[in-house]
Coordinates of C-alpha atoms and ligand atoms in Angstrom, one line a residue:
X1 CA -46.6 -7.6 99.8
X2 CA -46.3 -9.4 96.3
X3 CA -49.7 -10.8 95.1
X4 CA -50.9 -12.3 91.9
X5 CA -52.3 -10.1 89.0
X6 CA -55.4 -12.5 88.8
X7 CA -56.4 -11.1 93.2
X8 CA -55.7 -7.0 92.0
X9 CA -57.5 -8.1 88.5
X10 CA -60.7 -9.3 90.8
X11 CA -60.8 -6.2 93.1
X12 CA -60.6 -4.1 90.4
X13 CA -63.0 -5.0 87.2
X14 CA -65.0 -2.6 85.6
X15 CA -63.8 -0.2 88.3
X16 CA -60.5 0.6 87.7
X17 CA -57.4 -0.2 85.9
X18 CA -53.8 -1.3 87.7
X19 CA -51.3 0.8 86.6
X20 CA -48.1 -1.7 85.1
X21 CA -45.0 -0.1 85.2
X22 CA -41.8 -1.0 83.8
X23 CA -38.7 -0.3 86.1
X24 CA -34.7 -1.2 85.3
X25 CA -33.1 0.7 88.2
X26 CA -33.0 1.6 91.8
X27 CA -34.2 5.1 91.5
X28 CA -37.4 3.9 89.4
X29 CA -37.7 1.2 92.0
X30 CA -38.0 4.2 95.2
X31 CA -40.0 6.5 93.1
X32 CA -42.7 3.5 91.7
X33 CA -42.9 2.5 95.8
X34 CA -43.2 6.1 97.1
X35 CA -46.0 7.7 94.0
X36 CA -47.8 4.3 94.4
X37 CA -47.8 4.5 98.5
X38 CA -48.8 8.6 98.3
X39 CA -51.6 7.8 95.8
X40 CA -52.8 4.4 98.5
X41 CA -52.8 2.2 94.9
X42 CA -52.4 -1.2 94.0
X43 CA -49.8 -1.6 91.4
X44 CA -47.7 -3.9 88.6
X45 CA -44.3 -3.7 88.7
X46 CA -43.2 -5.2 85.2
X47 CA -39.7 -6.4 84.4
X48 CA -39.3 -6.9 80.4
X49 CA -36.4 -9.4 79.2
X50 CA -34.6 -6.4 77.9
X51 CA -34.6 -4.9 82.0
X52 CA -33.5 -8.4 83.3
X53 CA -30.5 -8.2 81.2
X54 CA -29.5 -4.4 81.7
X55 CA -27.1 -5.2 84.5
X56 CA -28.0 -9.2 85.8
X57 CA -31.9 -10.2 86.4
X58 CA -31.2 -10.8 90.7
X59 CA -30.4 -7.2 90.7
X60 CA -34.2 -5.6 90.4
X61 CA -35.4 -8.7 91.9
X62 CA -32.9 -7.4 94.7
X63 CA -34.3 -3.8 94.2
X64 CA -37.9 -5.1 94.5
X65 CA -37.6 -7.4 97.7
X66 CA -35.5 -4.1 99.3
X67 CA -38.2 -2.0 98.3
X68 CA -40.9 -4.3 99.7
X69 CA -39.0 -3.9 103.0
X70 CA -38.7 -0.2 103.1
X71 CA -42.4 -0.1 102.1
X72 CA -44.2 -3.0 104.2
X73 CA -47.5 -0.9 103.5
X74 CA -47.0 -1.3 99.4
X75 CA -49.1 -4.4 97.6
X76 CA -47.8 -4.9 94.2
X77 CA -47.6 -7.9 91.2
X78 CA -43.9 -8.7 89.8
X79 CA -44.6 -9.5 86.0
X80 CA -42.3 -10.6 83.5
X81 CA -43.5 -7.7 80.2
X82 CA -43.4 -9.5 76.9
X83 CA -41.6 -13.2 77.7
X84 CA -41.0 -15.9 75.3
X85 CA -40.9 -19.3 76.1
X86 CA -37.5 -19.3 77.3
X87 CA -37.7 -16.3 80.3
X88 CA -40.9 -17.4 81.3
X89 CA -39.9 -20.5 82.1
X90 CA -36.8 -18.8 83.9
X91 CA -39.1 -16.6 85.9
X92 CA -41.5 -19.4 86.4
X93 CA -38.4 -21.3 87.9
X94 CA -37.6 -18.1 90.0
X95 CA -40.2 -18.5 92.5
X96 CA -40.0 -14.4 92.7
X97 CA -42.7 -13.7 89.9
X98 CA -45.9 -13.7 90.8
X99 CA -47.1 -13.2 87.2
X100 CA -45.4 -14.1 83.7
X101 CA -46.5 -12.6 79.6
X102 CA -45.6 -15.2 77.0
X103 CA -45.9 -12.8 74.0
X104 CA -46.3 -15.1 71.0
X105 CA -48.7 -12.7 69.4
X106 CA -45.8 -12.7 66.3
X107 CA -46.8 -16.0 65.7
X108 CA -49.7 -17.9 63.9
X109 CA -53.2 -18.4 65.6
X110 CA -52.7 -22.2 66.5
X111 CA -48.7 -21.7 66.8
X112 CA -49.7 -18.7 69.5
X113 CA -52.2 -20.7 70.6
X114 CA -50.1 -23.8 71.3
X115 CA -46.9 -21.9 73.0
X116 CA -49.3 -19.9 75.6
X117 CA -50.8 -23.1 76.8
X118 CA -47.3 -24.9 77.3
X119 CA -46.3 -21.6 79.7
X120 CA -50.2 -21.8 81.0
X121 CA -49.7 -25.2 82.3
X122 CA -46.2 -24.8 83.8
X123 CA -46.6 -21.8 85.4
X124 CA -49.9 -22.7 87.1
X125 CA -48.5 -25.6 88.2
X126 CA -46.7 -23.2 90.4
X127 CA -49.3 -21.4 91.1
X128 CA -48.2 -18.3 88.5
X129 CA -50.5 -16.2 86.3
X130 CA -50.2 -15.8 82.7
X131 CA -51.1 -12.5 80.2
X132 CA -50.6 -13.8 77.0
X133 CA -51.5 -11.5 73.6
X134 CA -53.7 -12.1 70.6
X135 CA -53.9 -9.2 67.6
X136 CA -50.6 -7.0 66.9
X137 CA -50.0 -3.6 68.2
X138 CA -48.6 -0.6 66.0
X139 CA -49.6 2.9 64.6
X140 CA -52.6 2.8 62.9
X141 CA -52.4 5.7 60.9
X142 CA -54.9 7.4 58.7
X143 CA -53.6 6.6 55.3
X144 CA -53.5 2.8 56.4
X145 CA -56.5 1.0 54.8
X146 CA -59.6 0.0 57.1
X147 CA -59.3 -3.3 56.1
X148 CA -55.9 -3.0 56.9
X149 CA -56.3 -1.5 59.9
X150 CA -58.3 -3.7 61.5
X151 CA -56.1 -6.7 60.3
X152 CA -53.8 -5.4 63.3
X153 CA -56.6 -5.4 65.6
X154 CA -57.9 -8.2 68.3
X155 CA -60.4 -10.4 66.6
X156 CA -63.1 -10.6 69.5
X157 CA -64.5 -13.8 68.4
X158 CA -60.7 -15.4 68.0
X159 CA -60.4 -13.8 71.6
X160 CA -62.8 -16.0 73.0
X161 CA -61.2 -19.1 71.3
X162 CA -57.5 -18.3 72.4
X163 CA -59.1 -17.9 76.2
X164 CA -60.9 -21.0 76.5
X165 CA -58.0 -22.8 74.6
X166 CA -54.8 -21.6 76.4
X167 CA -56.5 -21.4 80.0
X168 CA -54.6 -17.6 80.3
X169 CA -55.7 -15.4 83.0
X170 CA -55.3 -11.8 81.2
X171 CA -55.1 -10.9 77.9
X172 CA -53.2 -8.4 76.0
X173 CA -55.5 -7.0 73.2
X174 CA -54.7 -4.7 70.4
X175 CA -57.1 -2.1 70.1
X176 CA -55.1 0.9 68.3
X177 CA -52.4 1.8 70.7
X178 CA -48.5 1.0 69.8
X179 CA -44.9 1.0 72.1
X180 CA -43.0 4.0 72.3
X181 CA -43.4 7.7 72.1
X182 CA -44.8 7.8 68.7
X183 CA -48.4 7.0 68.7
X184 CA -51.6 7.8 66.7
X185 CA -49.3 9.6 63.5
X186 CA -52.9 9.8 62.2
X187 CA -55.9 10.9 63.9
X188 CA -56.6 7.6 65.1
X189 CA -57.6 6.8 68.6
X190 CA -58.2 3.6 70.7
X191 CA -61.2 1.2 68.9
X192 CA -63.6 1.1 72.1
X193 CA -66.0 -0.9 69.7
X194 CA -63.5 -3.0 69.6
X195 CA -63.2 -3.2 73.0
X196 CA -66.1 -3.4 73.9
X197 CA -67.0 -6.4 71.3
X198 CA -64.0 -8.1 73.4
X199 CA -65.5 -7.3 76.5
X200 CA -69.1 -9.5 75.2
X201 CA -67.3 -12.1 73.8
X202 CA -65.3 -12.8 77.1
X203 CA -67.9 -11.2 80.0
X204 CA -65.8 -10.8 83.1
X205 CA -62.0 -11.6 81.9
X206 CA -59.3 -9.1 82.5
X207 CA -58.1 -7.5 79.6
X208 CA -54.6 -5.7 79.0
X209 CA -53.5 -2.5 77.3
X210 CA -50.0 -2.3 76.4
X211 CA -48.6 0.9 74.5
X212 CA -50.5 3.6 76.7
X213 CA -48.1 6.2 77.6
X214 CA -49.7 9.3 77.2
X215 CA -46.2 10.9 75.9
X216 CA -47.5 14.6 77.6
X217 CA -46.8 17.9 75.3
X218 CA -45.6 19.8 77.6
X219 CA -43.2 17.1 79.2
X220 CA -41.6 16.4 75.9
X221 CA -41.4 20.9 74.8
X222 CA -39.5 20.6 78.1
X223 CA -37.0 17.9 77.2
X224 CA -36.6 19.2 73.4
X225 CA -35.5 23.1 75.2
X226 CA -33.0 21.0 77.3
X227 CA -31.7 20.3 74.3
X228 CA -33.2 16.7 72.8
X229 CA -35.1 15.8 69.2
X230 CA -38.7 14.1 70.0
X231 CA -40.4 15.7 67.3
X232 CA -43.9 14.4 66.9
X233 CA -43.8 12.5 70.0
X234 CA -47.5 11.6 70.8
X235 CA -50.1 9.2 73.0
X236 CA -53.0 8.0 74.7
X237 CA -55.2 10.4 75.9
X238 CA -55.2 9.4 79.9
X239 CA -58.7 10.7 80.4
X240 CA -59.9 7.6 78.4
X241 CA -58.6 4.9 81.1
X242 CA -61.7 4.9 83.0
X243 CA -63.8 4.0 80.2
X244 CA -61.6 1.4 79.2
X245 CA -61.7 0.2 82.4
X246 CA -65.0 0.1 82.5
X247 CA -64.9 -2.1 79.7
X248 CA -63.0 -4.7 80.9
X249 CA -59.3 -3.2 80.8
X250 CA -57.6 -4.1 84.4
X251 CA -54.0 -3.7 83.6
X252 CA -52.5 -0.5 81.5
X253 CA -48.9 -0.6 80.3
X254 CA -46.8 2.8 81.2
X255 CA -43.3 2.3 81.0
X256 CA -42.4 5.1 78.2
X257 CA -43.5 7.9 80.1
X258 CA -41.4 6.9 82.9
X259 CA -38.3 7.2 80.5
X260 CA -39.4 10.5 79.7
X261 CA -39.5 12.5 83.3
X262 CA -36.1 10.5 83.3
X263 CA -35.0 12.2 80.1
X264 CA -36.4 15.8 80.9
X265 CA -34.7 15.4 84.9
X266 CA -31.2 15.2 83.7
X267 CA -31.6 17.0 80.5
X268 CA -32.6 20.4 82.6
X269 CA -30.3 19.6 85.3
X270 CA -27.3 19.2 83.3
X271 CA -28.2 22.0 80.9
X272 CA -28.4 24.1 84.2
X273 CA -25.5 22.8 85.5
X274 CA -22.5 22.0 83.2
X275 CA -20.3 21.6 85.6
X276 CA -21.7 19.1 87.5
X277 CA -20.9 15.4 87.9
X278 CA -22.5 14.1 90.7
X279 CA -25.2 11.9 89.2
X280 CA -27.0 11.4 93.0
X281 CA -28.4 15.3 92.7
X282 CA -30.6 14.9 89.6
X283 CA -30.9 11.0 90.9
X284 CA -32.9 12.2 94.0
X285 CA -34.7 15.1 91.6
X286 CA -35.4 12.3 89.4
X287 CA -37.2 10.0 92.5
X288 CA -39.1 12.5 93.4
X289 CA -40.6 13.8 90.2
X290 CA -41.0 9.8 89.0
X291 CA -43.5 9.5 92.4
X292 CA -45.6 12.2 91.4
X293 CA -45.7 11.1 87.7
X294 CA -46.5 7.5 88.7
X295 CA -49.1 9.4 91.4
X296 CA -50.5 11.5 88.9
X297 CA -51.3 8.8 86.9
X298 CA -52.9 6.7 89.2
X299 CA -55.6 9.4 89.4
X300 CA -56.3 8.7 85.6
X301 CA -56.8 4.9 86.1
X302 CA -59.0 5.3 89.0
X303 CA -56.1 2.9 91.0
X304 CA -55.6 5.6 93.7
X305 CA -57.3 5.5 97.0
X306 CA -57.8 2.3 96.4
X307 CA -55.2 0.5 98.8
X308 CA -57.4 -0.1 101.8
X309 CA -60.3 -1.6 99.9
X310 CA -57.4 -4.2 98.2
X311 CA -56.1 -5.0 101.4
X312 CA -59.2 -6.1 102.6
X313 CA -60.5 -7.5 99.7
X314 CA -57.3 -9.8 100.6
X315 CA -57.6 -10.4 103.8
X316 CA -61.4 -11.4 103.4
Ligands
LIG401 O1 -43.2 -3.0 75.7 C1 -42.0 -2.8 75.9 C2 -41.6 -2.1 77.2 O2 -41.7 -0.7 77.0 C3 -40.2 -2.6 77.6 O3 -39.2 -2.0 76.8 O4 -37.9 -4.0 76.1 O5 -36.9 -1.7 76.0 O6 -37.3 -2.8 78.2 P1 -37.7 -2.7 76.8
LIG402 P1 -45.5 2.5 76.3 O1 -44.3 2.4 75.3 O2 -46.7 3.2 75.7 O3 -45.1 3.0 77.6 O4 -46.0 1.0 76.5 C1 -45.3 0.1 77.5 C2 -45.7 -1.3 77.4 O5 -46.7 -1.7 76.7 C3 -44.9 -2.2 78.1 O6 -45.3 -3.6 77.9
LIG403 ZN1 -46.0 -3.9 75.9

């Protein structure tokens, strides 16, 4: 069942965070339904611009109604990850997304300020939900000047401003983390007083965390002895979702990860097997390893087990 962010975003504040999880085929589609179903969790199933245009944007929205068939137990959000203008409007126009990002976080304050609210209104007009972004994400490395630094970061008092101005539901907030599987190339860790500044200045509002793949050691020593280069691939330590959660944070951002059980999967098979060619054996190793990865890491955000309680929190 497709639902808005905003309903899973009530049910779970300052409890737990909903796993978002980017997906761009069919066998990330089966495993995301089958680790999210076997863990009972809520979850976000995020398309980025980049996924819509990978083959043609009806083909995951044909992979996501298929899946919500096969899985009529499943309640999830479809979420357009990091729109502009342009593909928001085209999802808003969709009538399949239930959620949309306008991601003008590049731009100025008022600039950002004044493209968010144009999506706000349009989409709620259609009863949509909007995660919009304030602050840049990226490394914040040790050698990288405080001042500097915090430059990158969410302004909490700006926060509040870009809330009350645009009328968003969520927002993205940069607190330390970055994209991709090289994180943290200094000591540096996620800000929680920045967080938690945030969390005063807007008491109550969901709050987004983009760039938390935890890129795990041992996941990419496996893929480098099957034969790839990830040196100095690092991330987010997973056991500090819950108290990010309990600081406001509803929605985390996983979609790296993802790409790496997809990387070790049919680097080990085919280093195992050179002679083979059929790409549905490691296919079906790959669904089943993604559904305990996406399982696994429902545990850390505290979303498992929580199915039944969402479901009623719906219904009632
Ligand atoms: O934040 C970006 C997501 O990881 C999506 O990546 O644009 O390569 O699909 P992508
Ligand atoms: P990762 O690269 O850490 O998985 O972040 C994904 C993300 O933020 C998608 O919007
Ligand atoms: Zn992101």
């Amino acid at each position: 069942m497709i639902v808005t962010t905003k309903k899973l975003f009530e049910a779970a504040y300052g409890k737990y965070a909903i796993g978002a999880y980017n997906i761009n085929n069919m066998e990330q589609t089966m495993g995301l339904f089958r680790g999210c179903l076997d863990s009972q969790a809520p979850f976000i199933i995020q398309i980025s611009k980049g996924a819509r245009s990978y083959t043609h944007k009806l083909m995951l929205e044909g992979c996501i109604k298929s899946a919500d068939e096969i899985f009529p137990d499943a309640i999830f959000a479809v979420h357009l990850d990091h729109g502009d203008e342009e593909s928001c409007y085209d999802c808003i126009e969709s009538g399949f997304y239930s959620s949309v990002m306008i991601d003008a976080s590049h731009e100025n304050f008022e600039t950002n300020i004044a493209i968010t609210k144009r999506v706000v209104d349009a989409a709620h007009a259609k009863g949509i939900v909007v995660e919009a972004e304030l602050g840049q994400l990226g490394g914040v490395e040790e050698h990288v000047k405080v001042d500097e630094a915090d430059a990158k970061l969410t302004n909490p008092k700006q926060a509040r401003e870009f809330v009350e101005r645009t009328g968003c539901d969520s927002l993205a907030v940069a607190i330390g983390t970055s994209h991709g599987a090289f994180k943290f190339s200094g000591s540096q860790s996620l800000h929680f007083d920045v967080l938690s500044q945030i969390q005063k200045e807007l008491p109550g509002f969901p709050l987004v965390m983009h760039g938390s793949s935890s890129v795990p050691q041992e996941e990419v020593a496996r893929i480098n002895a099957a034969g790839g280069k990830l040196q100095g691939a690092k991330g987010v330590d997973a056991n500090q979702f819950k108290r990010a959660a309990e600081l406001g944070v509803t929605k985390i951002n996983i979609d790296t990860d993802g790409r790496l059980v997809w990387t070790r999967v049919h680097r080990e098979y085919f280093k195992e097997h050179p002679e083979g060619f059929d790409f549905r054996v490691p296919g079906k190793i790959f669904m089943s390893e993604y559904a305990k990865f996406i399982a696994a890491k429902n545990e850390k955000l505290g979303s498992a087990g929580q199915l039944s309680d969402v479901r009623a929190f719906l219904a009632g």
